[in-house]
Coordinates of C-alpha atoms in Angstrom, one line a residue:
X1 CA 48.1 -220.9 -184.0
X2 CA 45.4 -219.6 -181.8
X3 CA 47.9 -218.9 -179.0
X4 CA 50.0 -217.1 -181.5
X5 CA 47.1 -215.0 -182.6
X6 CA 46.4 -214.0 -179.0
X7 CA 49.9 -212.6 -178.6
X8 CA 49.3 -209.0 -179.3
X9 CA 52.0 -206.4 -179.8
X10 CA 51.2 -202.8 -180.8
X11 CA 53.9 -200.3 -181.7
X12 CA 53.8 -196.6 -181.3
X13 CA 50.3 -195.1 -181.2
X14 CA 49.7 -191.5 -181.9
X15 CA 46.7 -191.5 -179.7
X16 CA 48.8 -191.9 -176.6
X17 CA 50.9 -188.9 -177.1
X18 CA 50.1 -185.9 -174.9
X19 CA 49.8 -182.6 -176.8
X20 CA 51.5 -179.7 -175.2
X21 CA 49.5 -176.6 -174.5
X22 CA 50.8 -173.5 -176.4
X23 CA 52.7 -170.8 -174.4
X24 CA 50.2 -168.1 -175.3
X25 CA 47.4 -170.1 -173.7
X26 CA 49.4 -170.4 -170.4
X27 CA 49.9 -166.6 -170.5
X28 CA 46.2 -166.2 -170.8
X29 CA 45.7 -168.7 -168.0
X30 CA 47.9 -166.7 -165.7
X31 CA 46.3 -163.4 -166.5
X32 CA 43.8 -163.8 -163.7
X33 CA 46.7 -163.6 -161.2
X34 CA 47.6 -160.2 -162.5
X35 CA 44.1 -158.9 -161.9
X36 CA 43.8 -160.6 -158.5
X37 CA 47.1 -159.2 -157.2
X38 CA 46.1 -155.7 -158.6
X39 CA 43.0 -155.7 -156.4
X40 CA 45.1 -157.0 -153.5
X41 CA 47.5 -154.1 -154.0
X42 CA 44.5 -151.6 -154.0
X43 CA 43.4 -153.1 -150.7
X44 CA 46.8 -153.1 -149.0
X45 CA 47.7 -149.6 -150.0
X46 CA 44.3 -147.9 -149.4
X47 CA 42.5 -149.8 -146.6
X48 CA 44.0 -147.8 -143.7
X49 CA 43.5 -144.4 -145.3
X50 CA 39.9 -145.2 -146.4
X51 CA 38.9 -146.6 -143.0
X52 CA 40.4 -143.5 -141.3
X53 CA 38.6 -141.3 -143.7
X54 CA 35.1 -142.7 -143.1
X55 CA 35.7 -142.6 -139.3
X56 CA 35.6 -146.2 -138.3
X57 CA 36.3 -146.6 -134.6
X58 CA 39.7 -148.1 -133.8
X59 CA 38.2 -151.0 -131.8
X60 CA 36.5 -152.4 -134.9
X61 CA 39.7 -152.5 -137.0
X62 CA 40.5 -156.1 -135.9
X63 CA 36.9 -157.2 -136.5
X64 CA 37.3 -156.1 -140.1
X65 CA 40.4 -158.4 -140.5
X66 CA 38.9 -161.3 -138.5
X67 CA 35.7 -161.7 -140.6
X68 CA 37.3 -162.7 -143.9
X69 CA 39.6 -165.5 -142.7
X70 CA 36.8 -167.0 -140.5
X71 CA 34.5 -167.0 -143.6
X72 CA 37.3 -168.5 -145.6
X73 CA 37.9 -171.4 -143.1
X74 CA 34.2 -172.3 -143.3
X75 CA 33.5 -171.9 -147.0
X76 CA 36.8 -172.5 -148.9
X77 CA 36.9 -176.3 -148.2
X78 CA 33.2 -176.5 -149.3
X79 CA 34.1 -174.7 -152.5
X80 CA 37.1 -177.0 -153.2
X81 CA 35.0 -180.1 -152.6
X82 CA 32.2 -178.8 -154.8
X83 CA 34.6 -178.0 -157.6
X84 CA 35.9 -181.5 -157.4
X85 CA 32.4 -182.9 -158.0
X86 CA 31.1 -180.3 -160.5
X87 CA 29.7 -181.9 -163.7
X88 CA 28.8 -178.8 -165.6
X89 CA 29.6 -178.8 -169.3
X90 CA 31.8 -175.7 -168.9
X91 CA 34.2 -177.5 -166.5
X92 CA 34.7 -178.1 -162.8
X93 CA 36.7 -175.1 -161.8
X94 CA 35.7 -172.2 -164.1
X95 CA 32.2 -171.8 -162.8
X96 CA 33.5 -171.3 -159.3
X97 CA 36.3 -169.0 -160.5
X98 CA 33.8 -166.8 -162.3
X99 CA 31.5 -166.5 -159.3
X100 CA 34.3 -165.6 -156.9
X101 CA 35.8 -163.1 -159.4
X102 CA 32.4 -161.4 -159.5
X103 CA 32.6 -161.2 -155.7
X104 CA 36.1 -159.6 -156.0
X105 CA 34.7 -156.9 -158.3
X106 CA 31.7 -156.3 -156.1
X107 CA 34.0 -156.0 -153.0
X108 CA 36.3 -153.5 -154.8
X109 CA 33.2 -151.4 -155.8
X110 CA 32.0 -151.2 -152.2
X111 CA 35.4 -150.7 -150.7
X112 CA 36.4 -147.8 -153.0
X113 CA 33.0 -146.1 -153.3
X114 CA 31.5 -146.7 -149.9
X115 CA 32.9 -143.4 -148.5
X116 CA 30.7 -141.4 -151.0
X117 CA 27.6 -142.4 -149.1
X118 CA 26.6 -141.0 -145.7
X119 CA 28.9 -141.7 -142.6
X120 CA 27.0 -144.6 -141.1
X121 CA 26.1 -146.2 -144.4
X122 CA 29.5 -145.6 -145.8
X123 CA 31.2 -147.3 -142.8
X124 CA 29.0 -150.4 -143.3
X125 CA 29.4 -150.6 -147.0
X126 CA 33.2 -150.0 -146.9
X127 CA 33.7 -152.7 -144.2
X128 CA 31.5 -155.1 -146.1
X129 CA 33.5 -154.4 -149.3
X130 CA 36.8 -155.1 -147.5
X131 CA 35.4 -158.4 -146.2
X132 CA 33.9 -159.5 -149.5
X133 CA 37.0 -158.5 -151.5
X134 CA 39.4 -160.3 -149.1
X135 CA 37.4 -163.5 -148.9
X136 CA 36.6 -163.7 -152.6
X137 CA 40.2 -163.0 -153.6
X138 CA 41.6 -165.6 -151.2
X139 CA 39.0 -168.2 -152.1
X140 CA 39.8 -167.9 -155.8
X141 CA 43.3 -169.3 -155.3
X142 CA 42.1 -172.9 -154.7
X143 CA 40.0 -173.3 -157.9
X144 CA 42.6 -171.4 -159.9
X145 CA 45.5 -173.7 -158.7
X146 CA 43.3 -176.8 -159.1
X147 CA 42.4 -175.7 -162.7
X148 CA 46.1 -175.4 -163.5
X149 CA 47.0 -178.8 -162.0
X150 CA 44.0 -180.3 -163.9
X151 CA 45.0 -179.2 -167.3
X152 CA 48.8 -179.2 -167.0
X153 CA 50.8 -182.3 -167.7
X154 CA 53.5 -183.1 -165.2
X155 CA 56.2 -181.5 -167.4
X156 CA 54.1 -178.3 -167.9
X157 CA 53.4 -177.7 -164.2
X158 CA 56.7 -175.8 -163.5
X159 CA 56.3 -173.5 -166.4
X160 CA 52.6 -172.8 -165.6
X161 CA 53.2 -172.1 -161.9
X162 CA 56.0 -169.7 -162.8
X163 CA 53.8 -167.9 -165.3
X164 CA 51.2 -167.4 -162.6
X165 CA 53.9 -166.1 -160.1
X166 CA 55.2 -163.7 -162.8
X167 CA 51.7 -162.4 -163.5
X168 CA 51.1 -161.9 -159.7
X169 CA 54.3 -159.9 -159.4
X170 CA 53.4 -157.7 -162.3
X171 CA 49.9 -157.1 -161.1
X172 CA 51.0 -156.2 -157.6
X173 CA 53.6 -153.8 -159.0
X174 CA 51.1 -152.0 -161.2
X175 CA 48.6 -151.8 -158.4
X176 CA 51.0 -150.3 -155.9
X177 CA 52.3 -147.8 -158.5
X178 CA 48.9 -146.6 -159.5
X179 CA 47.8 -146.4 -155.9
X180 CA 50.8 -144.3 -155.0
X181 CA 50.2 -141.7 -157.7
X182 CA 47.8 -138.7 -157.4
X183 CA 45.3 -138.9 -160.2
X184 CA 43.0 -136.1 -159.1
X185 CA 45.1 -133.5 -161.0
X186 CA 44.8 -135.3 -164.3
X187 CA 41.9 -135.2 -166.8
X188 CA 40.4 -138.2 -164.9
X189 CA 40.0 -135.9 -161.8
X190 CA 37.4 -133.8 -163.7
X191 CA 35.4 -136.9 -164.6
X192 CA 35.4 -138.7 -161.3
X193 CA 34.7 -137.3 -157.8
X194 CA 37.7 -138.8 -155.9
X195 CA 41.0 -140.7 -156.1
X196 CA 39.2 -143.9 -155.0
X197 CA 36.7 -143.7 -157.9
X198 CA 39.6 -143.3 -160.4
X199 CA 41.3 -146.4 -158.9
X200 CA 38.1 -148.4 -159.1
X201 CA 37.9 -147.4 -162.8
X202 CA 41.3 -148.9 -163.4
X203 CA 40.6 -152.0 -161.3
X204 CA 37.3 -152.8 -163.0
X205 CA 38.8 -152.6 -166.5
X206 CA 42.1 -154.5 -165.7
X207 CA 40.4 -157.2 -163.6
X208 CA 37.6 -157.8 -166.1
X209 CA 40.1 -158.3 -168.9
X210 CA 42.3 -160.6 -166.9
X211 CA 39.4 -162.8 -165.8
X212 CA 38.1 -163.1 -169.3
X213 CA 41.5 -164.1 -170.7
X214 CA 41.8 -166.7 -168.0
X215 CA 38.3 -168.2 -168.4
X216 CA 38.7 -168.6 -172.2
X217 CA 42.4 -169.8 -172.1
X218 CA 42.3 -173.6 -171.8
X219 CA 39.3 -175.8 -172.2
X220 CA 38.4 -178.1 -169.3
X221 CA 37.1 -181.7 -169.8
X222 CA 33.7 -182.3 -168.5
X223 CA 33.8 -184.4 -165.4
X224 CA 31.9 -187.7 -165.5
X225 CA 31.7 -189.8 -162.3
X226 CA 30.5 -192.8 -164.3
X227 CA 33.5 -192.6 -166.7
X228 CA 35.8 -192.2 -163.7
X229 CA 34.4 -195.4 -162.1
X230 CA 35.0 -197.3 -165.4
X231 CA 38.6 -196.1 -165.5
X232 CA 39.1 -197.2 -161.9
X233 CA 37.6 -200.6 -162.6
X234 CA 39.9 -200.9 -165.6
X235 CA 42.9 -200.1 -163.4
X236 CA 41.8 -202.7 -160.9
X237 CA 41.1 -205.3 -163.6
X238 CA 44.5 -204.8 -165.2
X239 CA 46.3 -205.6 -162.0
X240 CA 44.6 -209.0 -161.5
X241 CA 44.6 -212.1 -163.7
X242 CA 41.7 -212.4 -166.1
X243 CA 39.6 -215.6 -166.1
X244 CA 38.1 -215.4 -169.6
X245 CA 38.6 -213.9 -173.0
X246 CA 35.8 -211.4 -172.3
X247 CA 37.8 -210.0 -169.5
X248 CA 40.8 -209.6 -171.7
X249 CA 38.9 -207.8 -174.4
X250 CA 37.2 -205.5 -171.9
X251 CA 40.5 -204.5 -170.4
X252 CA 41.9 -203.8 -173.8
X253 CA 39.0 -201.7 -174.8
X254 CA 39.1 -199.6 -171.6
X255 CA 42.9 -199.1 -171.8
X256 CA 42.6 -198.0 -175.4
X257 CA 39.9 -195.5 -174.5
X258 CA 42.2 -194.0 -171.8
X259 CA 45.1 -193.9 -174.2
X260 CA 43.1 -191.9 -176.7
X261 CA 42.7 -189.0 -174.2
X262 CA 45.5 -189.1 -171.7
X263 CA 45.0 -185.5 -170.6
X264 CA 41.4 -186.1 -169.8
X265 CA 42.4 -189.1 -167.8
X266 CA 44.8 -186.9 -165.8
X267 CA 42.0 -184.4 -165.1
X268 CA 39.5 -187.0 -164.1
X269 CA 41.3 -190.0 -162.6
X270 CA 43.6 -188.0 -160.3
X271 CA 41.2 -185.4 -159.2
X272 CA 38.0 -186.9 -158.2
X273 CA 36.2 -185.9 -155.1
X274 CA 38.0 -186.3 -151.8
X275 CA 35.0 -185.9 -149.6
X276 CA 32.5 -188.2 -151.3
X277 CA 31.0 -191.6 -150.4
X278 CA 29.3 -193.6 -153.0
X279 CA 26.3 -195.5 -152.0
X280 CA 25.2 -198.8 -153.5
X281 CA 22.9 -197.0 -155.9
X282 CA 25.9 -195.1 -157.2
X283 CA 24.8 -191.7 -155.8
X284 CA 27.3 -189.5 -154.2
X285 CA 26.8 -188.0 -150.8
X286 CA 28.9 -185.2 -149.4
X287 CA 28.6 -183.9 -145.9
X288 CA 30.4 -181.2 -144.1
X289 CA 31.6 -183.8 -141.5
X290 CA 33.3 -185.9 -144.2
X291 CA 34.7 -182.8 -145.7
X292 CA 36.4 -181.7 -142.5
X293 CA 37.6 -185.3 -141.9
X294 CA 39.4 -185.0 -145.3
X295 CA 41.3 -182.1 -143.8
X296 CA 41.9 -183.5 -140.4
X297 CA 42.8 -187.0 -141.8
X298 CA 45.1 -185.6 -144.5
X299 CA 48.2 -187.6 -145.6
X300 CA 51.3 -186.9 -143.6
X301 CA 53.1 -185.4 -146.7
X302 CA 50.3 -182.8 -147.0
X303 CA 50.3 -182.1 -143.2
X304 CA 54.0 -181.3 -143.1
X305 CA 53.6 -179.0 -146.2
X306 CA 50.7 -177.2 -144.5
X307 CA 52.8 -176.5 -141.4
X308 CA 55.5 -174.9 -143.6
X309 CA 52.9 -173.0 -145.6
X310 CA 51.3 -171.6 -142.5
X311 CA 54.6 -170.3 -141.0
X312 CA 55.7 -168.8 -144.3
X313 CA 52.4 -167.0 -144.9
X314 CA 52.4 -165.7 -141.3
X315 CA 55.7 -164.0 -141.8
X316 CA 54.7 -162.6 -145.2
X317 CA 51.4 -161.1 -144.1
X318 CA 52.9 -159.6 -140.9
X319 CA 55.5 -157.8 -142.9
X320 CA 53.3 -156.7 -145.8
X321 CA 50.4 -155.3 -143.7
X322 CA 52.7 -153.3 -141.3
X323 CA 55.5 -152.3 -143.7
X324 CA 54.1 -148.9 -144.6
X325 CA 53.3 -148.2 -141.0
X326 CA 56.9 -149.3 -140.1
X327 CA 58.3 -146.9 -142.7
X328 CA 56.1 -144.0 -141.4
X329 CA 56.8 -144.5 -137.6
X330 CA 60.3 -146.1 -137.4
X331 CA 62.1 -144.9 -140.4
X332 CA 60.6 -141.4 -140.9
X333 CA 59.8 -140.9 -137.1
X334 CA 56.2 -139.9 -137.8
X335 CA 53.1 -140.2 -135.7
X336 CA 49.7 -141.2 -137.2
X337 CA 47.9 -139.7 -134.2
X338 CA 49.6 -136.3 -134.4
X339 CA 47.5 -133.2 -135.0
X340 CA 46.6 -132.2 -138.5
X341 CA 49.3 -130.2 -140.4
X342 CA 51.9 -131.2 -137.8
X343 CA 55.4 -132.2 -138.8
X344 CA 55.0 -135.6 -137.2
X345 CA 51.9 -136.4 -139.3
X346 CA 53.5 -135.1 -142.5
X347 CA 56.5 -137.3 -141.8
X348 CA 54.3 -140.3 -141.3
X349 CA 52.5 -139.7 -144.7
X350 CA 55.9 -139.4 -146.4
X351 CA 57.0 -142.7 -144.9
X352 CA 53.7 -144.4 -146.0
X353 CA 54.2 -143.1 -149.5
X354 CA 57.8 -144.4 -149.5
X355 CA 56.5 -147.7 -148.2
X356 CA 54.2 -148.0 -151.2
X357 CA 57.1 -147.7 -153.5
X358 CA 59.0 -150.3 -151.4
X359 CA 56.1 -152.7 -152.1
X360 CA 56.5 -151.9 -155.8
X361 CA 60.1 -153.1 -155.5
X362 CA 58.8 -156.2 -153.7
X363 CA 56.3 -157.0 -156.5
X364 CA 58.9 -156.4 -159.3
X365 CA 61.4 -158.6 -157.5
X366 CA 58.8 -161.4 -157.3
X367 CA 58.1 -161.1 -161.0
X368 CA 61.8 -161.0 -161.9
X369 CA 62.6 -164.1 -159.7
X370 CA 59.8 -166.0 -161.3
X371 CA 61.2 -165.3 -164.8
X372 CA 64.7 -166.3 -163.7
X373 CA 63.4 -169.4 -162.0
X374 CA 61.8 -170.6 -165.3
X375 CA 65.1 -170.0 -167.1
X376 CA 67.1 -172.0 -164.5
X377 CA 64.5 -174.8 -164.4
X378 CA 64.8 -175.2 -168.1
X379 CA 68.6 -175.3 -168.1
X380 CA 69.5 -176.8 -164.7
X381 CA 68.1 -179.4 -162.4
X382 CA 67.0 -177.0 -159.7
X383 CA 65.2 -178.8 -157.0
X384 CA 62.1 -177.6 -155.2
X385 CA 63.8 -178.0 -151.9
X386 CA 66.6 -175.5 -152.8
X387 CA 64.0 -172.9 -154.0
X388 CA 61.9 -173.3 -150.8
X389 CA 64.9 -173.2 -148.4
X390 CA 66.5 -170.2 -150.1
X391 CA 63.2 -168.2 -150.2
X392 CA 62.5 -168.7 -146.5
X393 CA 66.0 -168.2 -145.3
X394 CA 66.5 -165.1 -147.5
X395 CA 63.4 -163.4 -146.1
X396 CA 64.4 -164.2 -142.5
X397 CA 67.7 -162.6 -143.1
X398 CA 66.2 -159.6 -144.9
X399 CA 63.7 -158.8 -142.2
X400 CA 66.2 -159.2 -139.4
X401 CA 68.6 -156.7 -141.1
X402 CA 65.6 -154.3 -141.5
X403 CA 64.9 -154.5 -137.8
X404 CA 68.5 -154.1 -136.7
X405 CA 69.4 -151.2 -139.1
X406 CA 66.2 -149.0 -139.4
X407 CA 67.4 -147.0 -142.4
X408 CA 65.3 -146.0 -145.5
X409 CA 67.9 -147.4 -147.9
X410 CA 68.3 -150.7 -146.0
X411 CA 64.5 -151.1 -145.8
X412 CA 63.9 -150.4 -149.5
X413 CA 66.6 -153.0 -150.4
X414 CA 65.7 -155.6 -147.9
X415 CA 62.0 -155.6 -148.8
X416 CA 63.0 -157.3 -152.0
X417 CA 63.6 -160.4 -150.0
X418 CA 59.8 -160.6 -149.7
X419 CA 59.7 -160.9 -153.4
X420 CA 61.9 -164.0 -153.3
X421 CA 59.8 -165.7 -150.7
X422 CA 56.7 -164.7 -152.6
X423 CA 58.0 -166.4 -155.7
X424 CA 58.9 -169.6 -153.8
X425 CA 55.6 -169.8 -152.0
X426 CA 53.7 -169.4 -155.3
X427 CA 55.6 -172.3 -156.9
X428 CA 56.9 -174.8 -154.3
X429 CA 53.8 -175.9 -152.4
X430 CA 51.7 -176.5 -155.6
X431 CA 54.6 -178.2 -157.4
X432 CA 54.9 -180.5 -154.4
X433 CA 51.2 -181.0 -154.3
X434 CA 51.3 -182.1 -158.0
X435 CA 54.1 -184.6 -157.1
X436 CA 52.2 -185.9 -154.1
X437 CA 49.2 -186.7 -156.3
X438 CA 51.5 -188.9 -158.4
X439 CA 52.3 -190.9 -155.3
X440 CA 50.2 -194.0 -154.7
X441 CA 50.0 -193.3 -150.9
X442 CA 48.3 -190.0 -151.5
X443 CA 46.1 -191.0 -154.4
X444 CA 44.5 -193.9 -152.6
X445 CA 44.5 -192.3 -149.1
X446 CA 41.1 -193.4 -147.9
X447 CA 41.0 -192.6 -144.2
X448 CA 37.6 -191.0 -145.0
X449 CA 34.7 -193.4 -145.7
X450 CA 34.0 -194.5 -149.2
X451 CA 37.5 -195.5 -150.4
X452 CA 37.6 -192.3 -152.5
X453 CA 40.7 -190.5 -153.8
X454 CA 41.8 -187.1 -152.8
X455 CA 41.2 -184.3 -155.3
X456 CA 43.2 -181.3 -156.2
X457 CA 40.3 -179.0 -155.3
X458 CA 40.1 -180.0 -151.6
X459 CA 43.9 -180.1 -151.2
X460 CA 44.4 -176.6 -152.8
X461 CA 41.6 -175.4 -150.4
X462 CA 43.5 -176.9 -147.5
X463 CA 46.6 -174.9 -148.5
X464 CA 44.4 -171.8 -148.8
X465 CA 43.1 -172.4 -145.3
X466 CA 46.7 -171.9 -144.0
X467 CA 46.5 -168.4 -145.3
X468 CA 43.3 -167.7 -143.4
X469 CA 44.8 -169.1 -140.2
X470 CA 47.9 -166.9 -140.6
X471 CA 45.7 -163.9 -141.1
X472 CA 43.9 -164.6 -137.8
X473 CA 47.2 -165.0 -136.0
X474 CA 48.5 -161.7 -137.4
X475 CA 45.3 -159.9 -136.5
X476 CA 45.3 -161.3 -132.9
X477 CA 48.9 -161.5 -132.0
X478 CA 50.8 -158.6 -133.6
X479 CA 48.6 -155.9 -132.2
X480 CA 49.4 -157.2 -128.7
X481 CA 53.1 -157.4 -129.6
X482 CA 53.2 -153.8 -130.7
X483 CA 51.4 -152.7 -127.5
X484 CA 53.7 -154.7 -125.3
X485 CA 56.9 -153.3 -126.9
X486 CA 55.5 -149.8 -127.7
X487 CA 57.1 -149.8 -131.2
X488 CA 56.3 -151.1 -134.7
X489 CA 60.0 -152.1 -134.9
X490 CA 59.0 -155.5 -133.4
X491 CA 57.1 -156.4 -136.6
X492 CA 60.1 -157.3 -138.8
X493 CA 61.5 -159.2 -135.9
X494 CA 58.4 -161.3 -135.6
X495 CA 58.4 -161.8 -139.4
X496 CA 62.0 -162.9 -139.3
X497 CA 61.3 -165.4 -136.6
X498 CA 58.3 -166.9 -138.5
X499 CA 60.3 -167.1 -141.7
X500 CA 63.2 -168.8 -139.9
X501 CA 60.8 -171.4 -138.6
X502 CA 59.5 -171.8 -142.1
X503 CA 63.1 -172.4 -143.2
X504 CA 63.6 -175.1 -140.6
X505 CA 60.4 -176.9 -141.7
X506 CA 61.2 -176.6 -145.4
X507 CA 64.6 -178.1 -144.7
X508 CA 63.8 -180.9 -142.2
X509 CA 60.0 -181.5 -142.2
X510 CA 58.6 -181.2 -145.7
X511 CA 58.8 -184.4 -147.8
X512 CA 60.2 -184.1 -151.3
X513 CA 59.6 -187.0 -153.6
X514 CA 62.9 -188.3 -154.8
X515 CA 61.8 -188.9 -158.4
X516 CA 58.5 -188.4 -160.1
X517 CA 58.7 -191.7 -162.0
X518 CA 59.7 -193.9 -159.0
X519 CA 56.1 -195.1 -158.4
X520 CA 55.4 -195.6 -162.1
X521 CA 58.5 -197.7 -162.5
X522 CA 57.5 -199.7 -159.4
X523 CA 54.0 -200.4 -160.7
X524 CA 55.3 -201.3 -164.2
X525 CA 57.8 -203.7 -162.6
X526 CA 55.1 -205.3 -160.6
X527 CA 52.8 -205.7 -163.6
X528 CA 55.4 -207.0 -166.0
X529 CA 57.4 -209.1 -163.5
X530 CA 58.3 -212.8 -164.2
X531 CA 55.4 -215.1 -164.8
X532 CA 54.4 -217.5 -162.1
X533 CA 54.0 -221.2 -162.5
X534 CA 50.4 -220.7 -163.3
X535 CA 50.5 -220.1 -167.1
X536 CA 47.1 -218.4 -167.0
X537 CA 48.6 -215.1 -165.7
X538 CA 47.9 -212.1 -167.9
X539 CA 50.3 -209.3 -168.6
X540 CA 48.2 -206.2 -169.2
X541 CA 48.9 -203.2 -171.3
X542 CA 51.5 -200.8 -170.0
X543 CA 51.7 -197.2 -171.3
X544 CA 55.3 -195.9 -171.6
X545 CA 56.3 -192.4 -172.6
X546 CA 59.7 -192.0 -174.3
X547 CA 61.9 -189.0 -173.9
X548 CA 60.6 -187.5 -177.1
X549 CA 57.0 -187.8 -175.8
X550 CA 56.0 -190.6 -178.1
X551 CA 53.8 -193.2 -176.4
X552 CA 54.4 -196.9 -177.0
X553 CA 52.0 -199.6 -175.8
X554 CA 52.9 -203.2 -175.5
X555 CA 50.2 -205.8 -174.7
X556 CA 51.2 -209.4 -174.3
X557 CA 48.6 -211.9 -173.3
X558 CA 49.6 -215.4 -172.2
X559 CA 46.5 -217.5 -171.6
X560 CA 47.3 -220.8 -173.2
X561 CA 46.0 -222.8 -170.3
X562 CA 42.8 -220.7 -170.3
X563 CA 42.3 -221.6 -174.0

């Protein structure tokens, strides 16, 4: 009778079901990417004219582009690790996102208004604005992506990433379009002193609204290291035989608590700090040394993904930064160093203006591809590998055709291939990262001291560091390549080669998990396998999600010999 009373079976429990986040909240969540890409577009379209206008010596151009990625390599991993451990009531990611977005707005203000001050002061403020804007905008990507992966269920990640990519494309398109128009002859020209001030007015309004929508979109669960340790102890206890009824009751209580808030468990259990070591007193110690060890001793899956991410971003940045210059010099046969009012200089400005509209086509293509990708992901089983491979191969072919046939129509059409690879690089790496964190090998990867799990914050920061490294490579290598060949025509060739290497790594090197539920099924089979000869073995609770999303929990305890 007692043994029968100890055999527990619970049916469907409403507490275990995972509530889906409404679509409008995901749209609000992705709004920050619109504002971020809008500011990026302002920088890309105007940085060269503004620096020329304030009289910055040419030898300091490379220094301007070097400072931001170097700062990013130093501070972005620290920001990612700190966001993993943040225990503020507002959440782990949003405080850092807010601080970095304030930095973006501050950088835009200095960048677009520095020329109004005297020559020396204007140069210093403008360069400082470019560095702060570039660093802050790049550094926001890690916390934003980690925020998304924290709050998104596995089934929601594809949709959320595509909404972010669509917002990025729309923001870039609007930014390039507004930057390519002359606003000084409108009513705004009588209010503001220059074109740059008008563009700052647009940027301040749009960016502030987009950041506010993002920060108030989805509530974050407050991170509790103590609760996280209790959950880990429950997981460890559930995988070993219990020796007393108190152990059985404790396991049941903890598993019930985790079932009552599965989304909070996803935010906490899978994303705790990757660079922490817990002392015997329970305190957490984070050092820069351990933080960089977490990057150098990363799992092999993440290492291969970083190689592909680096090559792909190198090709994108090379093409994006020099595209308008390529249009002005190669397509329109202009010369930026020609005398004022000369035909060569006018042709160069026409090419730069046409290049801005080409970047609008690129941004619109990225937004359209993201919308189509979401449709096909909903209706077809489109794999991440196919998207990654097609994006890198398409951009390699597009830039190669652009270099072989230097024609305005060919260049305007082929730049759309950059929108395809932009879509794939906004979706594939982070979708794979979410799948990697579902793998046991990555979750418990403890090469660092302390047996701590890897967090989304540090791993998103590692991916962001590949962007910084690619910026350094572009700033140091492409200038020498142009000087050696004497023509900007070499730029699309280099971009094509980098994208082709990215295609090869995406096809042969990157690891794609075969099925997201493989490990879960393996663990379930191990936990519910046939009982051994020792009848005191416990079969712990197993949470199973049906196709309709309902959660059923079965708990059978066999402990007759213990009784």
